[in-house]
Amino acid sequence: MGKDIKDEISSLRDAIKKWDREYYVDSSPTVGDVTYDKALLRLQYLENRYPEYKTLDSPTLKFGSDLLNDFKEVEHSYPILSLEKTYDVKELSLWVEKMSLEGSNLGFDMGISAEPKIDGCSIVLYYKDGILEKALTRGDGRFGNNVIENVRTIKNVPLCIGEQVELVLRGEIYITKKDFLEINHTLDDSYINARNLTSGILRRINSREVVNFPLDIFVYDILYSSLELNTNHDAFDKLNQFGFKLNPCCKFFVVKTWEKILLIM
């Protein structure tokens, strides 16, 4: 009996994870809402009745939990620095020349990736043995608040990546302008911009409230990986395989002059 229940839970969990990826990442769902909802309700029922079989990568966690966030301050494994800015083409040109020179000194052409900056809230995702272990805000760069219960509710954040690897990823959590305007219109105290609204949602105490908001995420940097990844392009291909949502406007190329960067901006 116990083995049958455990096997059913595992089967339901795998099916729902597959459907989530098809819907939220690949935009090509293979099952309808009724089939999905029935499977999810069955999984929730079994996990509530047999809590010993519930795991930290269960898709039911994406719908919030009864645990209240305490937002513990946790030290980052790596310094989380703010992104450097430039408004000057000359500075961009000098930076590209510097990167090209460093690449030449190491014996290869320097590859560059470029993508639009999403104005959201910075987040660092920590995976251990392939399972999301913590999700820290940037904080002061050395310490951040663990908002994992709320981040688990974001549909495009994989709770389990299918391989027992360690990853530390940096991303940006955001709300689209369209959703921001619709939500802001319903609030008694409106927000100035989508970034402030995103920050306010992420810091809500009850994750069951957070699940009602359309938070989204793009992952854009790998701070640590136990995998051997030779290039940024290889790394992003792997992240895509794991089910992470990447910025579709991201471009990779070997460049020696800044003009090519401007062409895609």
Tab-separated table of C-alpha atoms in Angstrom:
chain	number	residue	atom	x	y	z
A	1	MET	CA	0.000	0.000	0.000
A	2	GLY	CA	2.713	2.468	1.026
A	3	LYS	CA	4.753	1.778	-2.097
A	4	ASP	CA	1.694	2.183	-4.330
A	5	ILE	CA	0.900	5.581	-2.783
A	6	LYS	CA	4.514	6.711	-3.043
A	7	ASP	CA	4.669	5.627	-6.694
A	8	GLU	CA	1.422	7.445	-7.506
A	9	ILE	CA	2.684	10.635	-5.858
A	10	SER	CA	5.950	10.397	-7.792
A	11	SER	CA	4.108	9.796	-11.061
A	12	LEU	CA	1.752	12.736	-10.506
A	13	ARG	CA	4.641	14.982	-9.544
A	14	ASP	CA	6.608	14.121	-12.693
A	15	ALA	CA	3.577	14.612	-14.935
A	16	ILE	CA	2.725	18.032	-13.476
A	17	LYS	CA	6.338	19.208	-13.764
A	18	LYS	CA	6.320	18.150	-17.428
A	19	TRP	CA	3.044	19.974	-18.071
A	20	ASP	CA	4.310	23.094	-16.270
A	21	ARG	CA	7.354	23.244	-18.536
A	22	GLU	CA	5.240	22.715	-21.647
A	23	TYR	CA	2.890	25.524	-20.620
A	24	TYR	CA	5.141	28.128	-19.007
A	25	VAL	CA	8.461	27.620	-20.820
A	26	ASP	CA	7.729	25.960	-24.170
A	27	SER	CA	4.289	27.595	-24.670
A	28	SER	CA	3.011	24.308	-26.110
A	29	PRO	CA	0.667	22.611	-23.592
A	30	THR	CA	-0.330	19.011	-24.289
A	31	VAL	CA	-3.142	18.696	-21.723
A	32	GLY	CA	-6.182	20.798	-20.903
A	33	ASP	CA	-6.982	22.643	-17.681
A	34	VAL	CA	-9.352	19.941	-16.438
A	35	THR	CA	-6.732	17.177	-16.704
A	36	TYR	CA	-4.116	19.394	-15.057
A	37	ASP	CA	-6.397	20.480	-12.208
A	38	LYS	CA	-7.530	16.925	-11.465
A	39	ALA	CA	-3.931	15.712	-11.245
A	40	LEU	CA	-2.939	18.641	-9.028
A	41	LEU	CA	-5.884	18.150	-6.671
A	42	ARG	CA	-5.106	14.446	-6.415
A	43	LEU	CA	-1.465	15.210	-5.610
A	44	GLN	CA	-2.450	17.779	-2.972
A	45	TYR	CA	-4.831	15.282	-1.384
A	46	LEU	CA	-2.219	12.504	-1.261
A	47	GLU	CA	0.504	14.793	0.113
A	48	ASN	CA	-1.810	16.070	2.840
A	49	ARG	CA	-2.791	12.540	3.793
A	50	TYR	CA	0.750	11.139	3.517
A	51	PRO	CA	3.034	14.093	4.402
A	52	GLU	CA	6.027	11.770	4.745
A	53	TYR	CA	6.072	11.523	0.940
A	54	LYS	CA	6.007	15.278	0.271
A	55	THR	CA	9.299	16.671	-1.043
A	56	LEU	CA	10.811	20.127	-1.482
A	57	ASP	CA	10.436	19.915	-5.254
A	58	SER	CA	6.700	19.174	-5.222
A	59	PRO	CA	4.731	21.347	-7.685
A	60	THR	CA	2.080	21.855	-4.994
A	61	LEU	CA	4.490	24.293	-3.311
A	62	LYS	CA	3.936	26.658	-6.229
A	63	PHE	CA	0.503	27.402	-4.796
A	64	GLY	CA	1.823	28.713	-1.495
A	65	SER	CA	2.179	27.080	1.883
A	66	ASP	CA	0.849	27.487	5.399
A	67	LEU	CA	4.307	28.579	6.555
A	68	LEU	CA	4.690	32.301	7.197
A	69	ASN	CA	7.810	33.959	5.832
A	70	ASP	CA	10.291	35.208	8.394
A	71	PHE	CA	12.679	36.593	5.738
A	72	LYS	CA	15.831	35.489	7.525
A	73	GLU	CA	18.967	37.375	6.557
A	74	VAL	CA	21.428	34.980	4.913
A	75	GLU	CA	24.973	35.559	3.691
A	76	HIS	CA	25.521	35.214	-0.042
A	77	SER	CA	28.086	32.655	-1.183
A	78	TYR	CA	29.383	35.234	-3.662
A	79	PRO	CA	29.272	39.048	-3.570
A	80	ILE	CA	26.161	40.214	-5.425
A	81	LEU	CA	27.300	43.471	-6.939
A	82	SER	CA	25.125	46.029	-8.675
A	83	LEU	CA	25.378	46.096	-12.463
A	84	GLU	CA	27.643	48.771	-13.907
A	85	LYS	CA	25.978	51.408	-16.074
A	86	THR	CA	27.069	53.566	-18.953
A	87	TYR	CA	25.295	56.208	-21.007
A	88	ASP	CA	28.315	56.913	-23.186
A	89	VAL	CA	29.167	55.137	-26.456
A	90	LYS	CA	32.850	55.883	-25.895
A	91	GLU	CA	32.803	54.035	-22.563
A	92	LEU	CA	31.125	51.085	-24.269
A	93	SER	CA	33.774	51.110	-26.995
A	94	LEU	CA	36.598	51.110	-24.443
A	95	TRP	CA	34.978	48.239	-22.544
A	96	VAL	CA	34.663	46.113	-25.696
A	97	GLU	CA	38.283	46.824	-26.612
A	98	LYS	CA	39.352	45.825	-23.103
A	99	MET	CA	37.385	42.557	-23.294
A	100	SER	CA	38.824	41.770	-26.731
A	101	LEU	CA	42.353	42.428	-25.505
A	102	GLU	CA	41.892	40.200	-22.459
A	103	GLY	CA	40.568	37.446	-24.710
A	104	SER	CA	43.491	37.790	-27.107
A	105	ASN	CA	45.969	37.587	-24.230
A	106	LEU	CA	44.343	34.303	-23.202
A	107	GLY	CA	44.441	32.971	-26.754
A	108	PHE	CA	40.803	33.213	-27.851
A	109	ASP	CA	38.247	35.650	-29.229
A	110	MET	CA	36.064	37.136	-26.539
A	111	GLY	CA	32.380	36.228	-26.761
A	112	ILE	CA	29.811	38.710	-25.526
A	113	SER	CA	26.156	38.313	-24.644
A	114	ALA	CA	23.768	41.265	-24.699
A	115	GLU	CA	20.142	41.570	-23.651
A	116	PRO	CA	17.689	44.277	-22.536
A	117	LYS	CA	17.768	45.102	-18.825
A	118	ILE	CA	14.565	44.084	-17.064
A	119	ASP	CA	13.599	46.569	-14.349
A	120	GLY	CA	12.577	44.235	-11.555
A	121	CYS	CA	13.971	42.840	-8.318
A	122	SER	CA	17.271	40.991	-8.301
A	123	ILE	CA	17.140	37.435	-6.963
A	124	VAL	CA	19.772	34.745	-6.401
A	125	LEU	CA	18.630	31.122	-6.678
A	126	TYR	CA	20.629	28.425	-4.888
A	127	TYR	CA	20.226	24.808	-6.018
A	128	LYS	CA	21.721	21.903	-4.100
A	129	ASP	CA	21.531	18.370	-5.509
A	130	GLY	CA	19.263	19.818	-8.177
A	131	ILE	CA	16.637	21.145	-5.736
A	132	LEU	CA	15.914	24.815	-5.012
A	133	GLU	CA	17.324	25.346	-1.520
A	134	LYS	CA	17.050	29.110	-1.002
A	135	ALA	CA	16.199	32.301	-2.874
A	136	LEU	CA	17.909	35.443	-1.625
A	137	THR	CA	17.278	39.077	-2.423
A	138	ARG	CA	20.374	41.094	-3.319
A	139	GLY	CA	20.234	43.021	-0.049
A	140	ASP	CA	23.478	44.891	0.519
A	141	GLY	CA	25.411	42.513	-1.745
A	142	ARG	CA	26.773	40.469	1.167
A	143	PHE	CA	23.540	39.516	2.906
A	144	GLY	CA	20.054	39.061	1.495
A	145	ASN	CA	16.634	37.983	2.757
A	146	ASN	CA	15.511	34.432	2.055
A	147	VAL	CA	12.159	34.722	0.243
A	148	ILE	CA	12.030	31.105	-0.938
A	149	GLU	CA	8.388	30.459	0.045
A	150	ASN	CA	7.287	33.303	-2.221
A	151	VAL	CA	9.699	32.494	-5.050
A	152	ARG	CA	8.439	28.907	-5.128
A	153	THR	CA	5.063	30.251	-6.288
A	154	ILE	CA	6.571	31.712	-9.491
A	155	LYS	CA	5.629	29.345	-12.289
A	156	ASN	CA	8.875	29.783	-14.250
A	157	VAL	CA	11.138	28.903	-11.315
A	158	PRO	CA	11.978	25.156	-11.442
A	159	LEU	CA	11.855	23.598	-7.984
A	160	CYS	CA	13.891	20.640	-9.261
A	161	ILE	CA	16.132	20.655	-12.340
A	162	GLY	CA	16.401	16.922	-12.923
A	163	GLU	CA	20.132	16.548	-12.268
A	164	GLN	CA	21.933	16.401	-8.924
A	165	VAL	CA	24.045	19.486	-9.506
A	166	GLU	CA	24.803	22.661	-7.602
A	167	LEU	CA	23.921	25.989	-9.172
A	168	VAL	CA	23.887	29.596	-8.043
A	169	LEU	CA	21.927	31.704	-10.508
A	170	ARG	CA	21.148	35.373	-10.704
A	171	GLY	CA	17.886	36.577	-12.167
A	172	GLU	CA	15.341	39.353	-12.189
A	173	ILE	CA	11.792	38.968	-10.891
A	174	TYR	CA	9.336	41.337	-12.523
A	175	ILE	CA	5.751	42.145	-13.464
A	176	THR	CA	4.830	43.202	-16.989
A	177	LYS	CA	3.649	46.766	-17.533
A	178	LYS	CA	0.231	45.486	-18.589
A	179	ASP	CA	-0.224	43.477	-15.383
A	180	PHE	CA	1.150	46.356	-13.316
A	181	LEU	CA	-1.444	48.792	-14.657
A	182	GLU	CA	-4.283	46.316	-14.103
A	183	ILE	CA	-3.204	45.466	-10.531
A	184	ASN	CA	-2.388	49.045	-9.572
A	185	HIS	CA	-5.882	50.109	-10.600
A	186	THR	CA	-7.384	47.768	-7.966
A	187	LEU	CA	-5.182	48.877	-5.041
A	188	ASP	CA	-6.122	51.492	-2.457
A	189	ASP	CA	-2.484	52.554	-2.191
A	190	SER	CA	-1.059	52.477	-5.706
A	191	TYR	CA	2.605	51.969	-6.582
A	192	ILE	CA	4.792	54.354	-8.572
A	193	ASN	CA	6.143	51.655	-10.872
A	194	ALA	CA	6.146	47.911	-11.545
A	195	ARG	CA	9.462	47.408	-9.769
A	196	ASN	CA	8.109	48.752	-6.478
A	197	LEU	CA	5.014	46.575	-6.793
A	198	THR	CA	7.181	43.507	-7.445
A	199	SER	CA	9.266	44.266	-4.365
A	200	GLY	CA	6.149	44.681	-2.236
A	201	ILE	CA	4.718	41.354	-3.396
A	202	LEU	CA	7.989	39.495	-2.776
A	203	ARG	CA	7.999	40.704	0.829
A	204	ARG	CA	4.485	39.563	1.675
A	205	ILE	CA	4.383	37.355	4.744
A	206	ASN	CA	1.894	34.817	3.390
A	207	SER	CA	2.893	32.991	0.204
A	208	ARG	CA	-0.748	32.053	-0.432
A	209	GLU	CA	-1.288	35.733	-1.232
A	210	VAL	CA	1.762	35.905	-3.491
A	211	VAL	CA	0.477	33.096	-5.708
A	212	ASN	CA	-2.356	35.397	-6.842
A	213	PHE	CA	0.070	37.822	-8.497
A	214	PRO	CA	1.613	37.228	-11.967
A	215	LEU	CA	5.275	37.406	-10.973
A	216	ASP	CA	7.715	36.315	-13.674
A	217	ILE	CA	11.474	35.835	-13.891
A	218	PHE	CA	14.386	35.868	-16.314
A	219	VAL	CA	17.654	34.168	-15.339
A	220	TYR	CA	20.664	35.967	-16.796
A	221	ASP	CA	23.830	34.888	-14.969
A	222	ILE	CA	25.452	31.772	-13.514
A	223	LEU	CA	27.488	32.655	-10.427
A	224	TYR	CA	28.473	29.040	-9.745
A	225	SER	CA	27.931	25.684	-11.409
A	226	SER	CA	29.221	22.216	-10.582
A	227	LEU	CA	28.838	21.453	-14.295
A	228	GLU	CA	31.643	22.027	-16.781
A	229	LEU	CA	30.374	24.817	-19.010
A	230	ASN	CA	32.901	26.212	-21.475
A	231	THR	CA	31.015	29.225	-22.800
A	232	ASN	CA	28.127	31.459	-21.828
A	233	HIS	CA	26.238	30.092	-24.816
A	234	ASP	CA	26.691	26.524	-23.524
A	235	ALA	CA	25.572	27.626	-20.075
A	236	PHE	CA	22.368	29.208	-21.337
A	237	ASP	CA	21.579	26.160	-23.471
A	238	LYS	CA	21.865	24.065	-20.314
A	239	LEU	CA	19.658	26.435	-18.324
A	240	ASN	CA	17.043	26.183	-21.048
A	241	GLN	CA	17.191	22.379	-20.818
A	242	PHE	CA	16.636	22.641	-17.065
A	243	GLY	CA	13.461	24.655	-17.665
A	244	PHE	CA	14.582	28.187	-16.790
A	245	LYS	CA	13.055	31.112	-18.640
A	246	LEU	CA	15.673	33.154	-20.494
A	247	ASN	CA	15.325	36.539	-22.123
A	248	PRO	CA	14.354	35.818	-25.762
A	249	CYS	CA	16.141	39.000	-26.846
A	250	CYS	CA	19.502	37.750	-25.531
A	251	LYS	CA	22.172	37.618	-28.274
A	252	PHE	CA	25.561	35.887	-28.292
A	253	PHE	CA	28.406	36.822	-30.608
A	254	VAL	CA	32.145	37.247	-30.940
A	255	VAL	CA	32.811	40.945	-31.216
A	256	LYS	CA	35.813	43.190	-31.576
A	257	THR	CA	34.055	46.509	-32.043
A	258	TRP	CA	31.259	48.201	-30.152
A	259	GLU	CA	29.250	48.920	-33.335
A	260	LYS	CA	27.937	45.353	-33.445
A	261	ILE	CA	26.536	45.694	-29.940
A	262	LEU	CA	24.702	48.877	-30.921
A	263	LEU	CA	23.058	47.069	-33.837
A	264	ILE	CA	21.083	44.828	-31.464
A	265	MET	CA	20.289	47.454	-28.846
